[in-house]
mmCIF file of C-alpha atoms in Angstrom:
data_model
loop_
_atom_site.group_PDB
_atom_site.id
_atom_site.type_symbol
_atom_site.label_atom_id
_atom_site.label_comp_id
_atom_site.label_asym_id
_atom_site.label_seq_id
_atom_site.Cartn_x
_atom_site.Cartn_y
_atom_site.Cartn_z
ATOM 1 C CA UNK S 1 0.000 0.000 0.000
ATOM 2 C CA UNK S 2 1.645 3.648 -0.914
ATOM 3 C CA UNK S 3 0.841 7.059 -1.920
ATOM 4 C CA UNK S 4 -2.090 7.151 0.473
ATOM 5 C CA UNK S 5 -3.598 10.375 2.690
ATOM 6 C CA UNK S 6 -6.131 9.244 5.689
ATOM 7 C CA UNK S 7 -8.131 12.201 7.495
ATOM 8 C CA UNK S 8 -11.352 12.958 8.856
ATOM 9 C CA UNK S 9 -13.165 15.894 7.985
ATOM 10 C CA UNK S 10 -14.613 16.191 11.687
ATOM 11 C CA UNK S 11 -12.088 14.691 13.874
ATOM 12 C CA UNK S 12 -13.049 11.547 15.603
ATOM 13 C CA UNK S 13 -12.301 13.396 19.014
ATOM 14 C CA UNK S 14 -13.246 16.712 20.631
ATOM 15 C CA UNK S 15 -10.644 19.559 21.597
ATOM 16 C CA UNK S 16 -10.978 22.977 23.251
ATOM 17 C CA UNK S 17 -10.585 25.348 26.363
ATOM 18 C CA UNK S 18 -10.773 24.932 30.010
ATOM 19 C CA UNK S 19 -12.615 27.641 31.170
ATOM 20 C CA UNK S 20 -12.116 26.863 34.976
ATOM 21 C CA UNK S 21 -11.603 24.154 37.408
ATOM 22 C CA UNK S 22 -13.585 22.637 40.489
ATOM 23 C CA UNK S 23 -13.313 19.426 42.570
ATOM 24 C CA UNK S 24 -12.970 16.726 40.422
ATOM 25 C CA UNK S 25 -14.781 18.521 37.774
ATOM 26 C CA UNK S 26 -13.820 20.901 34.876
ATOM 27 C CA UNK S 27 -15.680 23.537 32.532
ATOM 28 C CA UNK S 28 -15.235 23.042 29.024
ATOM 29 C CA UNK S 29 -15.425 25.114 26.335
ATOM 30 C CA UNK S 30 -15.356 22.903 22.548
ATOM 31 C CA UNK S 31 -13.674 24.933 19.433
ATOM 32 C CA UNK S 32 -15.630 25.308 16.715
ATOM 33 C CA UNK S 33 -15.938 22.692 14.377
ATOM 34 C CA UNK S 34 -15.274 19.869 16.610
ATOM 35 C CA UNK S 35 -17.732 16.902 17.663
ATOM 36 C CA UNK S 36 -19.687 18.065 20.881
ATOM 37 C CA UNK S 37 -18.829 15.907 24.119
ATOM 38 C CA UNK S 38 -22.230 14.199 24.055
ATOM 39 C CA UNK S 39 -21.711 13.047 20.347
ATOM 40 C CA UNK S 40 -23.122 9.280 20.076
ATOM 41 C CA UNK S 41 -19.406 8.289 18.972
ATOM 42 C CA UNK S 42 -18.036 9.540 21.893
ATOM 43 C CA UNK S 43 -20.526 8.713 24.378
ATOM 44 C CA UNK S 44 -21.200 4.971 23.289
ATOM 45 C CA UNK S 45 -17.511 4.246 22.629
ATOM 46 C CA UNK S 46 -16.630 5.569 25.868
ATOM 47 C CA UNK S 47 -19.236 4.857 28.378
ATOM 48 C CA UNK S 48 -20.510 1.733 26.878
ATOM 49 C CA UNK S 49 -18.355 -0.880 24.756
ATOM 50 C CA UNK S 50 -17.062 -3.402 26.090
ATOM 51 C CA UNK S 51 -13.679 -2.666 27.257
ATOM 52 C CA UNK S 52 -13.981 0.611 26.313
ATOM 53 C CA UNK S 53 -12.002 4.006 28.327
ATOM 54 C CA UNK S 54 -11.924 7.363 27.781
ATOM 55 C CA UNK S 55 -9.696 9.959 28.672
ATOM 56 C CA UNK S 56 -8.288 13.481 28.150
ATOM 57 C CA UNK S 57 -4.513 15.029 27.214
ATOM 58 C CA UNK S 58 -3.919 18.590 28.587
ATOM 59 C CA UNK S 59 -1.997 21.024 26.253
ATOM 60 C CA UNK S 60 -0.368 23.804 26.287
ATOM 61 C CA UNK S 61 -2.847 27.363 25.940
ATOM 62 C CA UNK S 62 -0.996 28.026 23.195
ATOM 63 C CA UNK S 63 0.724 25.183 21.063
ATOM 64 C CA UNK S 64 -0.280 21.674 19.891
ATOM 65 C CA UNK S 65 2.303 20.344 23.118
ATOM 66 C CA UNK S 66 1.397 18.452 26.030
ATOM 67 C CA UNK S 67 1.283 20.413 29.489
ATOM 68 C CA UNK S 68 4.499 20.083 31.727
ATOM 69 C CA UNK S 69 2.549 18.455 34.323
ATOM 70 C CA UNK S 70 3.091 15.407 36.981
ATOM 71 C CA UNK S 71 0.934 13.498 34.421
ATOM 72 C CA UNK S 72 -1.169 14.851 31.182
ATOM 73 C CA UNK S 73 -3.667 12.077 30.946
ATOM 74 C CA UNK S 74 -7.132 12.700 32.605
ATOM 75 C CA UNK S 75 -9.376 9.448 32.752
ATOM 76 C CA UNK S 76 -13.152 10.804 32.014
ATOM 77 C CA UNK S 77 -15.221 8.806 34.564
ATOM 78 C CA UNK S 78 -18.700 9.924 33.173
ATOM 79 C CA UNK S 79 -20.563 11.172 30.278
ATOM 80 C CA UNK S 80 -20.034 15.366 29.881
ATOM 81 C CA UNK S 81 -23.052 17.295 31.252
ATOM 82 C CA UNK S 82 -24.479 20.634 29.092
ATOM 83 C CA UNK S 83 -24.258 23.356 30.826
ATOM 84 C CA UNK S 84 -26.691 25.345 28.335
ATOM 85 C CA UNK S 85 -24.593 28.320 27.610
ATOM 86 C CA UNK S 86 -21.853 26.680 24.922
ATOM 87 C CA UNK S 87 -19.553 24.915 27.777
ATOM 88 C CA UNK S 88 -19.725 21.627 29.337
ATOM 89 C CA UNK S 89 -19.006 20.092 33.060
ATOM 90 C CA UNK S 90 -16.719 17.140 32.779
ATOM 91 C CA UNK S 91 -15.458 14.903 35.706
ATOM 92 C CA UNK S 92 -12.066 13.662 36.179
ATOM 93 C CA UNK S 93 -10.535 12.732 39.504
ATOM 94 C CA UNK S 94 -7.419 14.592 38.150
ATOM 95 C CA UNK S 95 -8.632 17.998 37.584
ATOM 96 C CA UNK S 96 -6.126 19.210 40.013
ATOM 97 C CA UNK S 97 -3.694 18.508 36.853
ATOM 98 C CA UNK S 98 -5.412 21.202 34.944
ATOM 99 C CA UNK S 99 -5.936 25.171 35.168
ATOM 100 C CA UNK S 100 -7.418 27.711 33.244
ATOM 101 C CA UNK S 101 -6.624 28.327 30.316
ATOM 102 C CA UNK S 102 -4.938 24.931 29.243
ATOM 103 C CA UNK S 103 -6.269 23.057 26.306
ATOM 104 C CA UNK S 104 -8.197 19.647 27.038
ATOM 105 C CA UNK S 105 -8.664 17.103 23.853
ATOM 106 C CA UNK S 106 -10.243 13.702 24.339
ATOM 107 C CA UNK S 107 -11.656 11.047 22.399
ATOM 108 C CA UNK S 108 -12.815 7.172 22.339
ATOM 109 C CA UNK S 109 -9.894 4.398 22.426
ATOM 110 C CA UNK S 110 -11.785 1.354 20.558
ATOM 111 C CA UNK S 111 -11.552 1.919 16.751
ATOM 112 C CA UNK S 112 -8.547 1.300 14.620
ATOM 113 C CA UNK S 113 -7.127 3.434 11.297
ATOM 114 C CA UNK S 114 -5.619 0.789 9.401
ATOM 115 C CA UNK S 115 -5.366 -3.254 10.347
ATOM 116 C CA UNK S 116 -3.269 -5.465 9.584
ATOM 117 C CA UNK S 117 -4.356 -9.220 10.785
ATOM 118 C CA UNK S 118 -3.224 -12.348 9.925
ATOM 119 C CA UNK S 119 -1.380 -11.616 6.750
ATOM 120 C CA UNK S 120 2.436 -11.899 5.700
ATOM 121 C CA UNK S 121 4.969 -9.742 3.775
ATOM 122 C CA UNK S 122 3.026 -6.604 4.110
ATOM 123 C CA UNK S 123 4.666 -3.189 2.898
ATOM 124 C CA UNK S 124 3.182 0.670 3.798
ATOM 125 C CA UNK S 125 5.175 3.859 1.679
ATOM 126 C CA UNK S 126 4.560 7.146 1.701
ATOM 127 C CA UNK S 127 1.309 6.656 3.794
ATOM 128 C CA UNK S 128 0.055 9.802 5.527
ATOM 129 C CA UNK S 129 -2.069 9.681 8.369
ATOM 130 C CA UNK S 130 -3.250 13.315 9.515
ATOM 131 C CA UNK S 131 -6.212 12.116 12.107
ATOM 132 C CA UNK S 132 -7.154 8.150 13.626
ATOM 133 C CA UNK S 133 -9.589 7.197 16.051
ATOM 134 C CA UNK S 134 -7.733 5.397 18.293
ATOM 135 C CA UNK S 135 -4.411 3.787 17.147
ATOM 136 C CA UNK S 136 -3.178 4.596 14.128
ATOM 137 C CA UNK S 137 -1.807 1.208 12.998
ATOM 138 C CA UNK S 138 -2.333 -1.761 14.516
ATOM 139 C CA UNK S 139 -0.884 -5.349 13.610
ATOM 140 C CA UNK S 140 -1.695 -8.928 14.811
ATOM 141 C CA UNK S 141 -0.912 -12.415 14.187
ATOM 142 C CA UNK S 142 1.583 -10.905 10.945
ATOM 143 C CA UNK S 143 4.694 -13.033 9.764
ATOM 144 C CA UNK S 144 7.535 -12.603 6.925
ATOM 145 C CA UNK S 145 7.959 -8.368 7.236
ATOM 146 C CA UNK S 146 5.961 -5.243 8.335
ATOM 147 C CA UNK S 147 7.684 -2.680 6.172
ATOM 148 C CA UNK S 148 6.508 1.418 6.929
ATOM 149 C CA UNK S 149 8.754 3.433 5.136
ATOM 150 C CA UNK S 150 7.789 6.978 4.716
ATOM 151 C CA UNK S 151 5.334 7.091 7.123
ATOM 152 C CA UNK S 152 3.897 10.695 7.884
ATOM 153 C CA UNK S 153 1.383 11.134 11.540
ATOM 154 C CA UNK S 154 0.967 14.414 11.718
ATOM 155 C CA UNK S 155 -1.795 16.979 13.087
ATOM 156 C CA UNK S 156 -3.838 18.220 9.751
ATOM 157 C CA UNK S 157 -1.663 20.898 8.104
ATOM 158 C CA UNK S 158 -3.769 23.926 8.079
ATOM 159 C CA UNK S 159 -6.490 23.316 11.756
ATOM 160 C CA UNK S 160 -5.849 24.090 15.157
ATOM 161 C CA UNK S 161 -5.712 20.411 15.782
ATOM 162 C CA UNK S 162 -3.699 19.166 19.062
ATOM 163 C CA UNK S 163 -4.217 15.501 18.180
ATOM 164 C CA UNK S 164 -3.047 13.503 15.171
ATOM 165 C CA UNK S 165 -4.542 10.245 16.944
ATOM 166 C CA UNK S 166 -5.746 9.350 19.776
ATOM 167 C CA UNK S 167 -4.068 6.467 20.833
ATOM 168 C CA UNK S 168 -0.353 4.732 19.719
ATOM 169 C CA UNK S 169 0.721 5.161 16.374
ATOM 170 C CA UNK S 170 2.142 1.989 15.533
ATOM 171 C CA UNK S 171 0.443 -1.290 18.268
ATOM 172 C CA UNK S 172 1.901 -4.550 17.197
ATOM 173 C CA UNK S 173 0.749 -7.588 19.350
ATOM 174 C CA UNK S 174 1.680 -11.433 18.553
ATOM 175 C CA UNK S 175 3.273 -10.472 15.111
ATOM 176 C CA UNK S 176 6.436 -13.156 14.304
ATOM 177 C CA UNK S 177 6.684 -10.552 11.760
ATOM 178 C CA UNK S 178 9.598 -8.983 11.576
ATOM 179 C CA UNK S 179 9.061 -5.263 11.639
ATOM 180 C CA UNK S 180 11.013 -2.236 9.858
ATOM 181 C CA UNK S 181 9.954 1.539 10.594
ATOM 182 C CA UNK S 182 12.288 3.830 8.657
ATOM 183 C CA UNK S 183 11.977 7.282 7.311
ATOM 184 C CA UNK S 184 9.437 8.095 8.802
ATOM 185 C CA UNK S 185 8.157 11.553 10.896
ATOM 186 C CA UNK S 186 5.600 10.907 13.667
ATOM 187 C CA UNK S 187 3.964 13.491 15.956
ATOM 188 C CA UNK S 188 0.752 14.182 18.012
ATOM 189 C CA UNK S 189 -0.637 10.956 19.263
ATOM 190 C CA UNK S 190 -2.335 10.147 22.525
ATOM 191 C CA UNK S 191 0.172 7.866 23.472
ATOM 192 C CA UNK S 192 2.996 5.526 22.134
ATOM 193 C CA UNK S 193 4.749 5.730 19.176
ATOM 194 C CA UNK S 194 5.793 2.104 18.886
ATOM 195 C CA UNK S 195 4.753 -1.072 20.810
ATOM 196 C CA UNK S 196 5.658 -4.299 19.379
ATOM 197 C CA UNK S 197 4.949 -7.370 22.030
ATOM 198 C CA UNK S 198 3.598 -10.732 22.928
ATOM 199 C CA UNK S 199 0.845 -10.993 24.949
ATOM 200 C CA UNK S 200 0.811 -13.477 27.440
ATOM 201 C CA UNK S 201 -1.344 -16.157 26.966
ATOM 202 C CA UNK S 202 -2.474 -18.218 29.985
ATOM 203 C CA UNK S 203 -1.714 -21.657 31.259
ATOM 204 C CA UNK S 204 -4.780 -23.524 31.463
ATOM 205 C CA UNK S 205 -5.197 -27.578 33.482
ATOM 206 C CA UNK S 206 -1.981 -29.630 33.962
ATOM 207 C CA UNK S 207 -4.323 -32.616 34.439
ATOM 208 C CA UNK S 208 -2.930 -35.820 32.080
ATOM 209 C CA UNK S 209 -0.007 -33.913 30.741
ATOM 210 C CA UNK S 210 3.513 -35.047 30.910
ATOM 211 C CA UNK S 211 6.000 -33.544 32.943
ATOM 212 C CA UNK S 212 7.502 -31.070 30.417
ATOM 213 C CA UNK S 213 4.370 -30.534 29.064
ATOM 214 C CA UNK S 214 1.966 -27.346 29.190
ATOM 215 C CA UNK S 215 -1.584 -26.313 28.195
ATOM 216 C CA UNK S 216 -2.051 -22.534 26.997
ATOM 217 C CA UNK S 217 -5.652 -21.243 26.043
ATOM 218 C CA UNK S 218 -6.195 -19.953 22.707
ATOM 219 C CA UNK S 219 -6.455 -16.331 21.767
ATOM 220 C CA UNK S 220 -5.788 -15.501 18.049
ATOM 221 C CA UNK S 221 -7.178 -17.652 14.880
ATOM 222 C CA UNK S 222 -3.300 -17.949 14.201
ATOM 223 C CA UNK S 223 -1.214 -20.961 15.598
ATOM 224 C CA UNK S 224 1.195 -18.889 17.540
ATOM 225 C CA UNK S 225 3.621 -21.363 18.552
ATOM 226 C CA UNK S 226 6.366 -23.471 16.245
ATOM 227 C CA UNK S 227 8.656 -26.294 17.187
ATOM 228 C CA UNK S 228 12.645 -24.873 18.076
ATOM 229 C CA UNK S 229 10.564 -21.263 19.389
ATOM 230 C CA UNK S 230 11.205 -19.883 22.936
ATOM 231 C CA UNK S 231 9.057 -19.183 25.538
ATOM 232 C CA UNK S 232 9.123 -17.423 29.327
ATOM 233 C CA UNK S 233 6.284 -18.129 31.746
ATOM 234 C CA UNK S 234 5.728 -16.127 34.468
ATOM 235 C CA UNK S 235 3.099 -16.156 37.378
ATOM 236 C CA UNK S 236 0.237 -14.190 36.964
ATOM 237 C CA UNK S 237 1.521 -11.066 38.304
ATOM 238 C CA UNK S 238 4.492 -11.265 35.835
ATOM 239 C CA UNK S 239 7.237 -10.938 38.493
ATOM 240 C CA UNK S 240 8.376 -14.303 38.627
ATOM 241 C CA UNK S 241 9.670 -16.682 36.093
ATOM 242 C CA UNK S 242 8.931 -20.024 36.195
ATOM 243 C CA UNK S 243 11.846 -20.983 34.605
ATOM 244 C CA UNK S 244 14.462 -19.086 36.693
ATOM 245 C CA UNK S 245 15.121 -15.504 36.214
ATOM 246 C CA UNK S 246 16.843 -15.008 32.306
ATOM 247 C CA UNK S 247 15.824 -18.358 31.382
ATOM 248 C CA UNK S 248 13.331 -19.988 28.749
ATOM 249 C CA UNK S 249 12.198 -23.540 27.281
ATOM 250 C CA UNK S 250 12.242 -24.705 23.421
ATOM 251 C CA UNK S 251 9.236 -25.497 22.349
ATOM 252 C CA UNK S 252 9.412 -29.576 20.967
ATOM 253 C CA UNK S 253 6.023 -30.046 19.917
ATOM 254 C CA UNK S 254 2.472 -28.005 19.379
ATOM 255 C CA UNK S 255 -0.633 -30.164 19.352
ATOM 256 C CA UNK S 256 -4.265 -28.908 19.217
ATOM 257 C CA UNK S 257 -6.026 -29.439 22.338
ATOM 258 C CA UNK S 258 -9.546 -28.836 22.132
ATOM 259 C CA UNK S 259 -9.747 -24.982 23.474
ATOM 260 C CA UNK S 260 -5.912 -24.643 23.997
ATOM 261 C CA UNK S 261 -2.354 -25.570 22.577
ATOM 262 C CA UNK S 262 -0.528 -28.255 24.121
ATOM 263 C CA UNK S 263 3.178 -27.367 23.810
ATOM 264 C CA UNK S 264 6.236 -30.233 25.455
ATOM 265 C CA UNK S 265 9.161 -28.545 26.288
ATOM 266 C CA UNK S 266 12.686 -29.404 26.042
ATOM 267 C CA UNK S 267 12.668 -28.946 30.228
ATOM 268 C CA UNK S 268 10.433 -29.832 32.997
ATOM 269 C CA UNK S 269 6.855 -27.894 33.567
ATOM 270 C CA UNK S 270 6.909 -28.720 37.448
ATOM 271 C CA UNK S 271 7.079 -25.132 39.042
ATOM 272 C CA UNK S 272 4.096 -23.703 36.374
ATOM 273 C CA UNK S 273 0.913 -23.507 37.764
ATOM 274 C CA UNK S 274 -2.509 -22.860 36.027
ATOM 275 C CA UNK S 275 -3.289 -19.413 35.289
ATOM 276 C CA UNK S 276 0.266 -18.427 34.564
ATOM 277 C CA UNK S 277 1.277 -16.098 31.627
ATOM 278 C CA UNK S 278 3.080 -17.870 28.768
ATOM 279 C CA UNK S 279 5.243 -15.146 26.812
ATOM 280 C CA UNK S 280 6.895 -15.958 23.199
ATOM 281 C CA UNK S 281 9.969 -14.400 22.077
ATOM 282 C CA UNK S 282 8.796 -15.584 18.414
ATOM 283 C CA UNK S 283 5.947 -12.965 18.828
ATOM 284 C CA UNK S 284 6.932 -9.653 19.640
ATOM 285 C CA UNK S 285 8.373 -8.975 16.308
ATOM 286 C CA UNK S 286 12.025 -10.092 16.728
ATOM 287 C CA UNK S 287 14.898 -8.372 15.191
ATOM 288 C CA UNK S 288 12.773 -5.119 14.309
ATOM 289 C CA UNK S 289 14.662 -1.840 12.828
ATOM 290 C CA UNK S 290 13.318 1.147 14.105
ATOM 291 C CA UNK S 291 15.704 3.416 11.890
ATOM 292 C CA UNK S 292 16.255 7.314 10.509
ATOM 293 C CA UNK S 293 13.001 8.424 12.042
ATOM 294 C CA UNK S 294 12.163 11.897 13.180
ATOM 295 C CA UNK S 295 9.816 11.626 16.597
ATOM 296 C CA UNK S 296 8.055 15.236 17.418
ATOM 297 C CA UNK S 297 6.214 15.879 20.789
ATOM 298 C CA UNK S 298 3.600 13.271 21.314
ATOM 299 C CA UNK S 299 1.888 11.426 24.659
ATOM 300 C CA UNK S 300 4.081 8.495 25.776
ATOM 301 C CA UNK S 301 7.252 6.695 24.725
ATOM 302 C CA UNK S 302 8.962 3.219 22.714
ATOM 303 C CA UNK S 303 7.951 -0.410 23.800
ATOM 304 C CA UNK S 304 10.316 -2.552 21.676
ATOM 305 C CA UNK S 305 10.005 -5.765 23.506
ATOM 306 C CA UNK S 306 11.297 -7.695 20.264
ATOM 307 C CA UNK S 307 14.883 -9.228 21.596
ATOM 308 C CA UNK S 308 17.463 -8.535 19.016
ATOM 309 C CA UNK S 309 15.978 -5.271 17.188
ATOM 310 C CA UNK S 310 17.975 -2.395 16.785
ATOM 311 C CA UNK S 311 16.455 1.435 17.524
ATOM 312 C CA UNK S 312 19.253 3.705 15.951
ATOM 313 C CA UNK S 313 19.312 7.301 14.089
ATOM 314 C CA UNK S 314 16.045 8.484 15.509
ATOM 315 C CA UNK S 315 15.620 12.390 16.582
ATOM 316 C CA UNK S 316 13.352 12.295 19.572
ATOM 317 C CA UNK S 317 12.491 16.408 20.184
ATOM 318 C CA UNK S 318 10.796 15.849 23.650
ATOM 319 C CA UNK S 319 12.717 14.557 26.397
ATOM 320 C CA UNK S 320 9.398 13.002 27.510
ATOM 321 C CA UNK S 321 9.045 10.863 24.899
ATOM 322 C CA UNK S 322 13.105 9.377 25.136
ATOM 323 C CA UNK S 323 11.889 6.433 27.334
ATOM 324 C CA UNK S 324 12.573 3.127 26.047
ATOM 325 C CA UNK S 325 10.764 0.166 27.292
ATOM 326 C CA UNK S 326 12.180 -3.339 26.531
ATOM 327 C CA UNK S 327 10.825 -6.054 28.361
ATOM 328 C CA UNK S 328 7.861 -6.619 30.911
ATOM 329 C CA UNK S 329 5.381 -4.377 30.968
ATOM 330 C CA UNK S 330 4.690 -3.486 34.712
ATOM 331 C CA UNK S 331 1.199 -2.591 33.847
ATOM 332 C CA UNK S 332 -0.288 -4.105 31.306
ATOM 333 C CA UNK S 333 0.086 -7.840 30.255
ATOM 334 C CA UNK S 334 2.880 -7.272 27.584
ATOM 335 C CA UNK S 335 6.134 -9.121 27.125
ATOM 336 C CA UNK S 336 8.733 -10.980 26.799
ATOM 337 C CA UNK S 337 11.452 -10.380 29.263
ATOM 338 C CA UNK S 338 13.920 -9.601 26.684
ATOM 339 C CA UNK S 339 17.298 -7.645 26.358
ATOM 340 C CA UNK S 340 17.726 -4.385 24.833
ATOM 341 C CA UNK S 341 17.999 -3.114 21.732
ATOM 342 C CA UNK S 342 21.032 -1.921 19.862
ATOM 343 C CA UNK S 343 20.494 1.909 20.479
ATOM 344 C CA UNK S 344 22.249 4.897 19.403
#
């Protein structure tokens, strides 16, 4: 796919002024132009989905840059309330964050721009992407190579726009693709620029297994594990592993097991337990390049959690944003535990 320009005419999110602040609460003031906070996109994709959160980013009054603040994002706990005059009550148990005068822009977190599922040997150049709902490219369940070249995210040229998207700009889960991001200028998303990870996938009943032997519950239409790939399991709160900290099992055989996969290692299963977390190195896009790529101010930071990838000749303008995350995620249920990148 090349040569391709993505926006929205009205931007799938709302932006605009805080006009004061209370407890817990702020008044809200939407520029023109943009959806109102009780638009059925925003309201149902919020308040409703399944799974679904919504939350704020706090700019500066006067340029498209995220506040200086202890923390910029604002989770929006309830639908906005019309005040009747052009402004809007919204609640956040961080409103202490904000102050008058600062620039509030929120949006739902459930829709994708582009997809990429299940395929191999997939290519994107000279793709810009001025506005997405949510993440701007997303990835599962990929092999061969995820190529962006050329990639521009970028606020529309020519609005007042703070956001560009409203969630990560590149979110690659369970991909043995390998992935290459090169050449590329990205700026003015809700969060990360990059995350490329396994997800862990959990251990289900040891009953009538052999001892090196391991049930793990399906999740993706793909079969994510090979014979001679690598795996870490850790307990369910992903600070222990199993195997002894820095160590992993081959993978000998994958059989189909009714609802789960039932992978013999090359090592004994004694020490996992049921509901552990079973993390592939195979599948957080091993051996990326993350090269020659020009990162502006955005929300958030680099999850490269492929081992063996290199992150070199990037410009990074924010300091917040030079944060570099490489193996478990302490928050959400993201892995391996890997080893870092080649960086410079």
């Amino acid at each position: 796919v090349q040569d391709l320009t993505i926006d929205y005419e009205i931007p799938p999110f709302t932006q605009g002024k805080i006009l004061s602040v209370g407890d817990q609460t702020l008044v809200f003031r939407p520029d023109p132009g943009y959806p109102l906070p009780n638009s059925t996109f925003l309201t149902s994709d919020i308040f409703t989905s399944p799974g679904a959160h919504g939350g704020g980013f706090l700019f500066d009054a006067n340029q498209p840059i995220l506040k200086r603040t202890s923390g910029d994002y604002l989770p929006i706990t309830e639908p906005a309330i019309d005040r009747g005059d052009g402004t809007w009550t919204i609640k956040t148990p961080f409103s202490n964050l904000a102050a008058a005068g600062d620039r509030l822009a929120y949006g739902s977190r459930t829709h994708f721009g582009i997809r990429i599922a299940f395929s191999s040997d997939v290519s994107f150049k000279n793709i810009k992407f001025y506005t997405a709902p949510h993440i701007a490219f997303g990835a599962v369940g990929n092999t061969g190579q995820l190529i962006f070249d050329g990639i521009e995210i970028r606020q529309t040229p020519g609005t007042n726009r703070v956001l560009s998207g409203v969630a990560d700009a590149f979110h690659l889960q369970n991909n043995l693709a390998r992935v290459i991001l090169k050449n590329s200028w990205i700026q003015g998303m809700g969060d990360d620029a990059l995350n490329t990870y396994a997800l862990g996938m959990p251990v289900g009943p040891k009953s009538g297994l052999a001892a090196n032997q391991i049930r793990v519950g399906r999740y993706d239409p793909m079969k994510p594990f090979r014979i001679g790939d690598t795996i870490s399991v850790l307990d369910s709160s992903r600070n222990i592993e199993r195997f002894g900290q820095g160590q992993r099992a081959a993978i000998q055989a994958v059989e189909s097991d009714g609802n789960y996969w039932r992978l013999t290692l090359d090592r004994s299963a004694g020490a996992i337990s049921e509901g552990d977390l079973v993390f592939s190195f195979n599948l957080a896009a091993p051996a990326s390049e993350i090269t020659n790529n020009h990162f502006a101010s955005f929300r958030g930071m680099f999850r490269v959690l492929g081992e063996r990838s290199v992150f070199a000749n990037n410009v990074i303008d924010d300091d917040r944003n030079a944060k570099l995350l490489y193996s478990i995620d302490p928050y959400w249920n993201e892995g391996p535990p890997s080893t870092p990148p080649t960086t410079c």
